[in-house]
Coordinates of C-alpha atoms and ligand atoms in Angstrom, one line a residue:
M101 CA 52.0 7.1 -44.2
T102 CA 54.8 4.9 -43.5
S103 CA 54.4 1.0 -43.7
F104 CA 54.0 -1.0 -40.8
F105 CA 52.6 -4.0 -42.6
Q106 CA 53.7 -6.5 -45.1
S107 CA 51.3 -8.1 -47.7
S108 CA 49.5 -11.2 -45.9
S109 CA 46.5 -13.4 -46.0
S110 CA 43.5 -12.8 -43.5
S111 CA 45.3 -15.2 -41.3
S112 CA 46.0 -13.4 -37.9
S113 CA 49.3 -15.2 -36.8
T114 CA 51.5 -12.9 -35.3
M115 CA 53.9 -13.0 -38.2
D116 CA 51.1 -10.8 -40.1
I117 CA 52.6 -7.9 -38.5
V118 CA 56.0 -6.5 -39.4
K119 CA 57.5 -3.8 -37.3
D120 CA 59.2 -1.3 -39.3
S121 CA 61.4 -0.2 -36.8
D122 CA 63.6 2.3 -38.9
N123 CA 60.8 4.3 -39.6
L124 CA 59.1 4.5 -35.8
S125 CA 60.0 6.5 -32.8
D126 CA 59.4 4.6 -29.6
N127 CA 56.6 6.7 -28.4
E128 CA 54.4 6.6 -31.3
P129 CA 50.9 6.0 -30.8
W130 CA 50.1 2.4 -30.9
I131 CA 47.2 3.0 -33.1
E132 CA 49.0 4.8 -35.8
K133 CA 52.0 2.4 -35.5
Y134 CA 49.7 -0.9 -35.9
R135 CA 47.3 1.1 -38.5
P136 CA 46.7 -1.7 -41.3
K137 CA 48.2 -0.8 -44.5
L138 CA 46.5 -3.7 -46.7
L139 CA 42.9 -4.6 -46.6
G140 CA 44.0 -8.1 -45.8
D141 CA 45.6 -7.0 -42.6
I142 CA 42.3 -5.4 -41.3
V143 CA 40.4 -7.6 -38.7
G144 CA 36.6 -8.3 -38.7
N145 CA 33.7 -7.1 -40.9
E146 CA 34.8 -10.0 -43.2
D147 CA 31.8 -9.2 -45.6
A148 CA 32.5 -5.4 -45.9
V149 CA 36.4 -5.8 -46.1
S150 CA 36.0 -8.4 -48.7
R151 CA 33.6 -6.2 -50.9
L152 CA 36.4 -3.7 -50.7
S153 CA 39.3 -6.2 -51.7
A154 CA 36.9 -7.2 -54.6
I155 CA 36.8 -3.7 -55.8
A156 CA 40.4 -2.9 -55.1
Q157 CA 41.2 -5.7 -57.6
T158 CA 38.6 -4.8 -60.4
G159 CA 39.6 -1.1 -60.1
N160 CA 35.9 0.1 -60.6
L161 CA 35.2 2.0 -57.4
P162 CA 31.5 3.1 -57.2
N163 CA 30.6 5.9 -54.8
I164 CA 30.7 4.3 -51.2
I165 CA 29.8 4.9 -47.6
L166 CA 31.0 3.2 -44.9
A167 CA 28.8 3.7 -41.6
G168 CA 29.3 2.6 -38.2
P169 CA 30.6 2.8 -34.6
P170 CA 34.0 4.9 -33.7
G171 CA 37.4 3.0 -33.8
I172 CA 36.9 -0.2 -36.1
G173 CA 38.6 0.6 -38.9
K174 CA 36.4 2.8 -41.4
T175 CA 39.0 5.2 -41.8
T176 CA 41.6 2.6 -42.4
S177 CA 39.8 0.5 -45.0
I178 CA 39.0 3.6 -46.9
L179 CA 43.0 4.5 -46.8
C180 CA 43.7 0.9 -47.7
L181 CA 41.6 1.0 -50.4
A182 CA 42.9 3.7 -52.1
R183 CA 46.4 2.8 -51.5
Q184 CA 45.9 -0.4 -53.2
M185 CA 43.9 1.0 -56.2
L186 CA 46.1 3.9 -57.0
D187 CA 49.3 2.9 -55.4
S188 CA 52.1 5.1 -56.7
S189 CA 49.2 7.7 -57.8
Y190 CA 48.1 8.1 -54.3
S191 CA 49.7 11.4 -53.9
N192 CA 48.1 13.3 -56.9
A193 CA 44.8 11.2 -57.4
V194 CA 43.5 11.5 -53.6
M195 CA 42.4 14.4 -51.8
E196 CA 41.2 13.7 -48.1
L197 CA 39.2 15.9 -46.4
N198 CA 38.1 15.3 -42.7
A199 CA 36.2 16.9 -39.9
S200 CA 39.5 19.0 -39.0
D201 CA 39.1 20.8 -42.5
A202 CA 36.7 23.3 -43.4
R203 CA 33.9 21.2 -45.6
G204 CA 31.3 23.8 -45.9
I205 CA 29.6 24.7 -49.0
D206 CA 32.6 27.0 -50.2
V207 CA 35.2 24.1 -50.3
V208 CA 32.6 21.9 -52.1
R209 CA 31.9 24.3 -54.7
N210 CA 35.7 25.4 -55.0
K211 CA 38.4 22.8 -53.8
I212 CA 36.4 19.7 -54.1
K213 CA 35.3 20.6 -57.7
M214 CA 38.8 22.1 -58.4
F215 CA 40.0 18.6 -57.4
A216 CA 37.6 16.7 -59.3
Q217 CA 38.4 18.9 -62.5
K218 CA 42.2 18.2 -62.4
K219 CA 43.5 16.1 -65.1
V220 CA 45.5 13.3 -63.5
T221 CA 47.0 10.7 -65.9
L222 CA 46.0 7.1 -64.3
P223 CA 45.9 3.8 -65.8
P224 CA 42.7 2.8 -67.5
G225 CA 39.6 2.1 -65.5
K226 CA 41.1 3.8 -62.2
H227 CA 39.7 7.1 -61.1
K228 CA 40.6 10.0 -58.6
I229 CA 39.3 9.3 -55.0
I230 CA 37.8 12.1 -52.7
I231 CA 37.9 10.7 -49.1
L232 CA 35.4 12.5 -47.1
D233 CA 36.0 11.3 -43.7
E234 CA 33.5 11.8 -40.7
A235 CA 31.1 13.1 -43.7
D236 CA 28.3 13.1 -41.1
S237 CA 29.7 16.5 -39.5
M238 CA 29.3 18.2 -42.8
T239 CA 26.4 20.5 -43.0
A240 CA 23.1 19.4 -45.1
A241 CA 23.7 22.5 -47.4
A242 CA 27.3 21.2 -47.9
Q243 CA 26.1 17.8 -48.8
Q244 CA 23.5 19.3 -50.9
A245 CA 26.1 21.2 -53.1
L246 CA 27.8 18.0 -53.4
R247 CA 24.9 16.1 -55.2
R248 CA 25.7 17.5 -58.7
T249 CA 29.5 17.3 -58.6
M250 CA 29.4 13.6 -57.7
E251 CA 27.3 13.3 -60.9
I252 CA 29.0 15.4 -63.3
Y253 CA 32.4 14.2 -62.5
S254 CA 31.5 10.4 -61.9
S255 CA 34.1 9.7 -65.1
T256 CA 36.8 10.6 -63.4
T257 CA 36.3 10.8 -59.7
R258 CA 34.8 8.6 -57.1
F259 CA 33.4 9.5 -53.4
A260 CA 34.5 7.5 -50.6
L261 CA 32.4 8.9 -47.2
A262 CA 33.1 7.6 -43.9
C263 CA 30.5 8.5 -40.9
N264 CA 29.4 6.9 -37.7
N265 CA 25.4 8.1 -38.0
S266 CA 24.4 7.3 -41.9
T267 CA 20.9 9.3 -41.2
K268 CA 23.0 12.0 -40.9
I269 CA 23.9 11.7 -44.6
I270 CA 21.1 13.1 -47.0
E271 CA 19.2 10.7 -48.7
P272 CA 20.3 11.8 -52.3
I273 CA 23.9 11.2 -51.2
Q274 CA 22.8 7.8 -50.0
S275 CA 21.3 6.9 -53.1
R276 CA 24.2 7.8 -54.9
C277 CA 26.7 5.7 -53.2
A278 CA 26.8 2.0 -52.0
V279 CA 26.6 1.9 -48.5
L280 CA 28.8 -0.6 -46.5
R281 CA 27.7 -1.1 -42.7
Y282 CA 30.6 -2.0 -40.2
T283 CA 29.9 -3.2 -36.8
K284 CA 31.4 -3.3 -33.4
L285 CA 34.6 -6.1 -33.4
K286 CA 34.0 -9.4 -31.8
D287 CA 35.7 -9.7 -28.6
E288 CA 37.8 -12.9 -30.4
E289 CA 38.8 -10.4 -33.1
V290 CA 40.4 -7.8 -30.7
L291 CA 41.9 -9.9 -28.4
S292 CA 43.7 -11.7 -31.4
R293 CA 45.1 -8.3 -32.1
L294 CA 45.9 -7.2 -28.6
Q295 CA 48.2 -10.5 -28.4
Q296 CA 50.0 -9.8 -31.8
V297 CA 50.8 -6.3 -30.5
C298 CA 51.8 -7.7 -27.2
A299 CA 54.1 -9.9 -28.8
L300 CA 55.6 -7.3 -30.8
E301 CA 56.2 -5.0 -28.1
N302 CA 57.2 -7.3 -25.6
V303 CA 54.4 -6.6 -23.1
T304 CA 54.2 -8.5 -20.0
Y305 CA 50.3 -9.3 -19.5
D306 CA 48.3 -11.9 -17.8
T307 CA 44.7 -13.0 -19.3
S308 CA 42.9 -11.0 -16.8
G309 CA 44.5 -7.9 -18.2
L310 CA 43.3 -8.6 -21.9
E311 CA 40.0 -9.3 -20.9
A312 CA 39.6 -6.3 -18.8
I313 CA 40.6 -4.3 -22.1
I314 CA 38.2 -6.2 -24.2
F315 CA 35.5 -5.4 -21.7
T316 CA 36.1 -1.8 -21.4
A317 CA 36.5 -1.2 -25.2
E318 CA 33.5 -2.8 -26.2
G319 CA 34.5 -3.7 -29.6
D320 CA 36.3 -0.6 -30.4
M321 CA 40.0 -1.4 -31.5
R322 CA 41.1 2.1 -31.2
N323 CA 40.1 2.2 -27.6
A324 CA 41.6 -1.2 -26.8
L325 CA 45.1 -0.4 -28.3
N326 CA 45.2 3.2 -26.4
S327 CA 44.3 1.3 -23.0
L328 CA 46.7 -1.2 -23.9
Q329 CA 49.5 1.2 -24.7
S330 CA 48.3 3.4 -21.6
T331 CA 48.7 0.8 -19.4
V332 CA 52.1 -0.6 -20.4
S333 CA 53.3 3.1 -20.2
G334 CA 51.6 3.8 -16.5
F335 CA 52.2 0.5 -14.9
G336 CA 54.4 -1.7 -17.2
I337 CA 52.2 -4.8 -16.8
V338 CA 49.1 -5.6 -17.8
N339 CA 46.7 -7.1 -15.4
A340 CA 43.0 -6.4 -14.8
D341 CA 43.8 -4.0 -11.8
N342 CA 46.3 -1.9 -13.8
V343 CA 43.7 -1.6 -16.6
Y344 CA 40.8 -0.9 -14.4
K345 CA 43.1 2.1 -12.8
V346 CA 44.0 3.4 -16.5
C347 CA 40.6 3.0 -18.1
D348 CA 38.4 5.0 -15.7
T349 CA 35.9 2.6 -15.4
P350 CA 34.6 1.0 -12.1
H351 CA 36.2 -2.6 -11.4
P352 CA 33.5 -5.0 -12.7
S353 CA 34.1 -7.2 -9.7
E354 CA 33.3 -4.3 -7.3
I355 CA 30.0 -4.1 -9.4
K356 CA 29.5 -7.8 -9.6
R357 CA 29.6 -8.0 -5.6
A358 CA 26.9 -5.0 -5.5
I359 CA 24.7 -7.1 -7.5
Q360 CA 25.1 -10.3 -5.4
F361 CA 24.2 -8.3 -2.4
T362 CA 21.4 -6.5 -4.5
A363 CA 20.1 -10.2 -5.4
E364 CA 20.4 -11.3 -1.6
G365 CA 18.3 -8.2 -0.8
K366 CA 21.4 -6.7 1.3
T367 CA 20.5 -3.3 0.1
Y368 CA 22.7 -1.5 2.6
D369 CA 25.8 -3.8 1.8
A370 CA 25.2 -3.0 -2.1
Q371 CA 24.6 0.7 -1.5
K372 CA 27.9 1.1 0.2
I373 CA 30.0 -0.2 -2.7
I374 CA 28.2 1.7 -5.1
M375 CA 28.6 5.1 -2.8
H376 CA 32.3 4.0 -2.6
L377 CA 32.7 3.9 -6.3
H378 CA 30.8 7.2 -6.7
G379 CA 33.3 9.0 -4.1
L380 CA 36.2 7.7 -6.3
G381 CA 35.1 10.3 -8.6
Y382 CA 33.3 7.6 -11.1
A383 CA 30.6 9.4 -13.1
A384 CA 26.9 7.9 -12.6
T385 CA 26.7 7.4 -16.4
D386 CA 30.0 4.8 -15.8
I387 CA 28.6 3.1 -12.9
I388 CA 25.3 2.5 -14.2
Q389 CA 26.3 1.3 -17.7
T390 CA 29.1 -1.0 -15.8
L391 CA 26.1 -2.3 -14.0
F392 CA 24.1 -3.0 -17.2
R393 CA 27.1 -4.9 -18.4
V394 CA 28.0 -7.0 -15.5
T395 CA 24.1 -7.5 -14.7
R396 CA 23.8 -9.0 -18.5
S397 CA 26.5 -11.4 -17.9
C398 CA 26.0 -12.3 -14.5
D399 CA 24.6 -15.6 -13.0
L400 CA 21.3 -14.8 -12.1
P401 CA 17.6 -16.4 -12.2
E402 CA 16.6 -15.3 -15.8
P403 CA 13.5 -13.5 -14.5
Q404 CA 15.1 -11.7 -11.7
K405 CA 18.0 -10.5 -14.4
L406 CA 15.3 -9.0 -16.4
E407 CA 13.8 -7.2 -13.6
F408 CA 17.1 -5.8 -12.6
I409 CA 17.9 -4.9 -16.5
R410 CA 14.5 -3.0 -16.8
E411 CA 15.4 -1.3 -13.5
I412 CA 18.8 -0.1 -14.5
G413 CA 17.4 0.9 -17.9
F414 CA 15.2 3.5 -16.4
T415 CA 17.7 4.6 -14.1
H416 CA 20.0 5.0 -17.0
M417 CA 17.6 7.0 -18.8
R418 CA 17.2 9.3 -15.8
I419 CA 20.7 9.8 -15.6
A420 CA 21.2 10.5 -19.2
E421 CA 18.6 13.3 -19.0
G422 CA 20.4 15.1 -16.5
L423 CA 19.5 13.4 -12.9
N424 CA 23.1 12.4 -12.1
T425 CA 23.1 12.4 -8.6
Q426 CA 24.1 9.6 -6.2
L427 CA 20.3 9.3 -5.3
Q428 CA 19.3 8.0 -8.4
L429 CA 21.7 5.2 -8.0
M430 CA 20.9 4.6 -4.5
G431 CA 17.0 4.5 -5.5
C432 CA 18.0 1.7 -8.1
I433 CA 19.8 -0.5 -5.8
A434 CA 16.9 -0.1 -3.4
R435 CA 14.4 -1.2 -5.8
M436 CA 16.1 -3.9 -7.1
A437 CA 16.5 -5.4 -3.5
A438 CA 13.4 -4.9 -2.7
M439 CA 12.2 -7.2 -5.5
K440 CA 13.6 -10.0 -3.6
H441 CA 11.9 -9.0 -0.2
Q442 CA 8.4 -8.9 -2.6
S443 CA 9.1 -12.2 -3.8
M444 CA 9.7 -13.8 -0.5
P445 CA 6.3 -15.8 1.5
R446 CA 5.2 -13.2 4.1
Ligands
ATP511 N1 39.5 -3.7 -37.8 C1 40.8 -3.1 -37.6 N2 41.6 -4.0 -37.7 C2 42.8 -3.6 -37.1 N3 43.4 -2.4 -36.5 C3 42.1 -1.5 -36.4 C4 40.8 -2.0 -36.6 N4 40.0 -0.9 -36.5 C5 40.8 0.0 -35.9 N5 41.9 -0.4 -35.9 C6 42.9 0.3 -35.1 O1 42.6 1.7 -34.9 C7 42.9 2.7 -35.2 C8 41.8 3.6 -35.6 O2 41.0 3.1 -36.6 P1 40.1 3.9 -37.7 O3 40.7 5.2 -37.8 O4 40.0 3.1 -39.1 O5 38.7 4.1 -36.8 P2 37.4 4.6 -37.4 O6 36.3 3.5 -37.6 O7 37.6 5.5 -38.9 O8 36.7 5.5 -36.4 P3 35.9 6.9 -36.0 O9 34.5 6.5 -36.5 O10 36.3 7.2 -34.8 O11 36.5 7.9 -37.4 C9 43.5 2.6 -36.5 O12 44.7 2.8 -36.6 C10 44.1 1.0 -36.1 O13 45.5 0.9 -35.4
MG512 MG1 37.6 7.6 -39.0

């Protein structure tokens, strides 16, 4: 892969990112253009990343599983680690298989085994690496077939697995691996990365625009970079309105108004806003999720907020079960607004 980052400390100044403009086409997705090349460039999850850096230095890679939600740097970490450990032998000594490759039992029996048996001359203490990305989509049978292979060839070959859901990795494989858990990135971490990319791409933005991207991304860096790029290519300027047009999320300020009306017991006004959003084509799930996230951070008395969240939770469950009609949303608003009337002295 083309290099986009120079070696750097973990500081997050703009200088950390160096654009290799000779090798880039203008329309390359920013998620690839700004994919970190060294472990030191990866933002967040310091504990896991520093463990990987230590492994890269000592060269003794155990079998590892990286588990966590999407878009937070698992694949990137493994690629950086492999590159840092194997350097010039990378192309010979690394095999990467992801969900787009066949990874059934036959592939484990043939391709993976053959690679593990292959002789590659490496410096002492270094091993070949087999990367199994999105390993949770491998069938249990294929994972079973991997058990013995992992052990037999452990003197020459190590495995690095990445997955979203570690419970889909069978127990015996988990017990053979060190599990590193990745968590969603913090808002500040996403923000600093967005600011760096904006500076390099000369993006015109305002604070509300970046806040909107962070709100919709929910700690997913891939999502954040994609939203940024889509907003820039669609509208040029990154501000909250443009971001919400691109991100397919109801505008939180609308939702906030609806919550305020609900808190005041004004059912009709609140329902009008929600019906308008529904009419614009937003799915009931999107509306209820935004409703939850805005309520969580909104300025309401604690007991009222808890009751609201409880009601939203039940409605979310019904919607998730398939009852995604407007009626469920209206019912939710009505029940929340009714609380105001119940608490009023008669
Ligand atoms: N921690 C991070 N620091 C910097 N960039 C990141 C980070 N996490 C993700 N990115 C950006 O998002 C892109 C996707 O990241 P990556 O492929 O590592 O996600 P992932 O965790 O493997 O997700 P998935 O579970 O969907 O495979 C990267 O190319 C990079 O541009
Ligand atoms: Mg990945």
